[in-house]
C-alpha positions as a Markdown table, in Angstrom:
| # | Residue | x | y | z |
|---|---|---|---|---|
| 1 | Met | 83.9 | 68.0 | 40.4 |
| 2 | Ala | 84.3 | 71.8 | 41.5 |
| 3 | Ala | 85.2 | 74.4 | 39.1 |
| 4 | Asp | 88.5 | 76.6 | 39.8 |
| 5 | Gly | 88.3 | 80.3 | 40.3 |
| 6 | Arg | 91.2 | 82.6 | 39.4 |
| 7 | Asp | 92.0 | 82.5 | 43.1 |
| 8 | Gly | 92.2 | 78.9 | 43.8 |
| 9 | Lys | 88.8 | 78.2 | 45.5 |
| 10 | Lys | 86.5 | 76.9 | 44.7 |
| 11 | Val | 82.8 | 77.3 | 42.3 |
| 12 | Asp | 80.0 | 74.5 | 42.5 |
| 13 | Pro | 79.3 | 73.8 | 39.3 |
| 14 | Lys | 75.1 | 73.5 | 40.3 |
| 15 | Leu | 75.3 | 77.1 | 40.6 |
| 16 | Leu | 77.1 | 78.1 | 37.8 |
| 17 | Glu | 74.2 | 76.2 | 35.7 |
| 18 | Leu | 71.4 | 78.3 | 37.7 |
| 19 | Leu | 73.4 | 82.2 | 36.7 |
| 20 | Ala | 72.9 | 84.1 | 33.8 |
| 21 | Cys | 73.8 | 87.4 | 32.4 |
| 22 | Pro | 72.5 | 90.1 | 34.4 |
| 23 | Leu | 71.9 | 92.7 | 31.6 |
| 24 | Thr | 71.0 | 90.2 | 28.3 |
| 25 | Lys | 69.2 | 87.0 | 30.5 |
| 26 | Gly | 71.3 | 84.8 | 28.0 |
| 27 | Pro | 74.1 | 81.7 | 28.7 |
| 28 | Leu | 77.2 | 81.8 | 30.6 |
| 29 | Ala | 80.3 | 80.4 | 30.5 |
| 30 | Trp | 82.9 | 79.7 | 32.2 |
| 31 | Asp | 86.2 | 80.4 | 31.6 |
| 32 | Pro | 88.8 | 78.4 | 34.0 |
| 33 | Glu | 92.3 | 80.3 | 33.0 |
| 34 | Arg | 91.0 | 83.6 | 33.7 |
| 35 | Gly | 88.8 | 82.3 | 37.0 |
| 36 | Glu | 85.6 | 83.8 | 35.4 |
| 37 | Leu | 81.8 | 83.6 | 33.8 |
| 38 | Ile | 82.0 | 84.8 | 30.4 |
| 39 | Ser | 79.1 | 86.7 | 28.0 |
| 40 | Arg | 79.5 | 86.5 | 24.8 |
| 41 | Val | 76.1 | 88.1 | 23.9 |
| 42 | Ala | 77.1 | 91.1 | 26.0 |
| 43 | Lys | 80.7 | 91.1 | 25.5 |
| 44 | Ile | 81.7 | 91.2 | 29.3 |
| 45 | Ala | 83.4 | 88.7 | 31.5 |
| 46 | Tyr | 82.1 | 88.6 | 35.2 |
| 47 | Pro | 84.9 | 87.9 | 37.7 |
| 48 | Val | 84.6 | 85.1 | 40.4 |
| 49 | Arg | 86.3 | 85.8 | 43.7 |
| 50 | Asp | 86.3 | 83.6 | 46.4 |
| 51 | Gly | 84.3 | 81.3 | 45.1 |
| 52 | Ile | 81.6 | 83.1 | 44.2 |
| 53 | Pro | 80.9 | 84.7 | 40.8 |
| 54 | Ile | 80.5 | 89.3 | 40.9 |
| 55 | Met | 76.8 | 89.7 | 38.8 |
| 56 | Leu | 77.5 | 93.6 | 38.8 |
| 57 | Pro | 77.9 | 95.1 | 35.8 |
| 58 | Ser | 80.3 | 97.2 | 36.7 |
| 59 | Glu | 82.4 | 95.3 | 37.9 |
| 60 | Ala | 82.6 | 93.3 | 34.7 |
| 61 | Arg | 85.6 | 93.3 | 32.5 |
| 62 | Thr | 84.7 | 94.3 | 28.7 |
| 63 | Leu | 86.4 | 91.6 | 27.0 |
| 64 | Ser | 88.7 | 92.9 | 23.9 |
| 65 | Val | 88.6 | 92.2 | 20.3 |
| 66 | Glu | 90.7 | 89.1 | 21.2 |
| 67 | Asp | 88.6 | 87.0 | 23.6 |
| 68 | Val | 85.8 | 88.0 | 21.4 |
| 69 | Leu | 87.4 | 85.9 | 19.0 |
| 70 | Ala | 88.6 | 83.7 | 20.1 |
| 71 | Pro | 87.2 | 79.9 | 20.5 |
| 72 | Pro | 83.8 | 80.3 | 23.2 |
| 73 | Pro | 85.0 | 78.2 | 26.5 |
| 74 | Pro | 82.2 | 75.6 | 27.1 |
| 75 | Arg | 78.5 | 76.9 | 27.6 |
| 76 | Leu | 77.1 | 75.7 | 31.3 |
| 77 | Gly | 73.9 | 73.9 | 31.7 |
| 78 | Gly | 75.0 | 70.6 | 29.9 |
| 79 | Pro | 75.7 | 69.9 | 25.9 |
| 80 | Ser | 75.6 | 72.5 | 24.2 |
């Protein structure tokens, strides 16, 4: 089962499990509603375009206060 990106493209779950935040080297969480990879430590969200995670800090969206306070999306890579 593949995760859906915001643009409707599929994202390979095995690829998502291998990714880490380039700034913090910490885990990422998948937000299927927005089609983004969330780094809660860095407080940024990396977009996924055409099924490809764009892991450039310059392309990331800064999380709003509401995003930071919201319950976190599930972590990637198995049980937490």
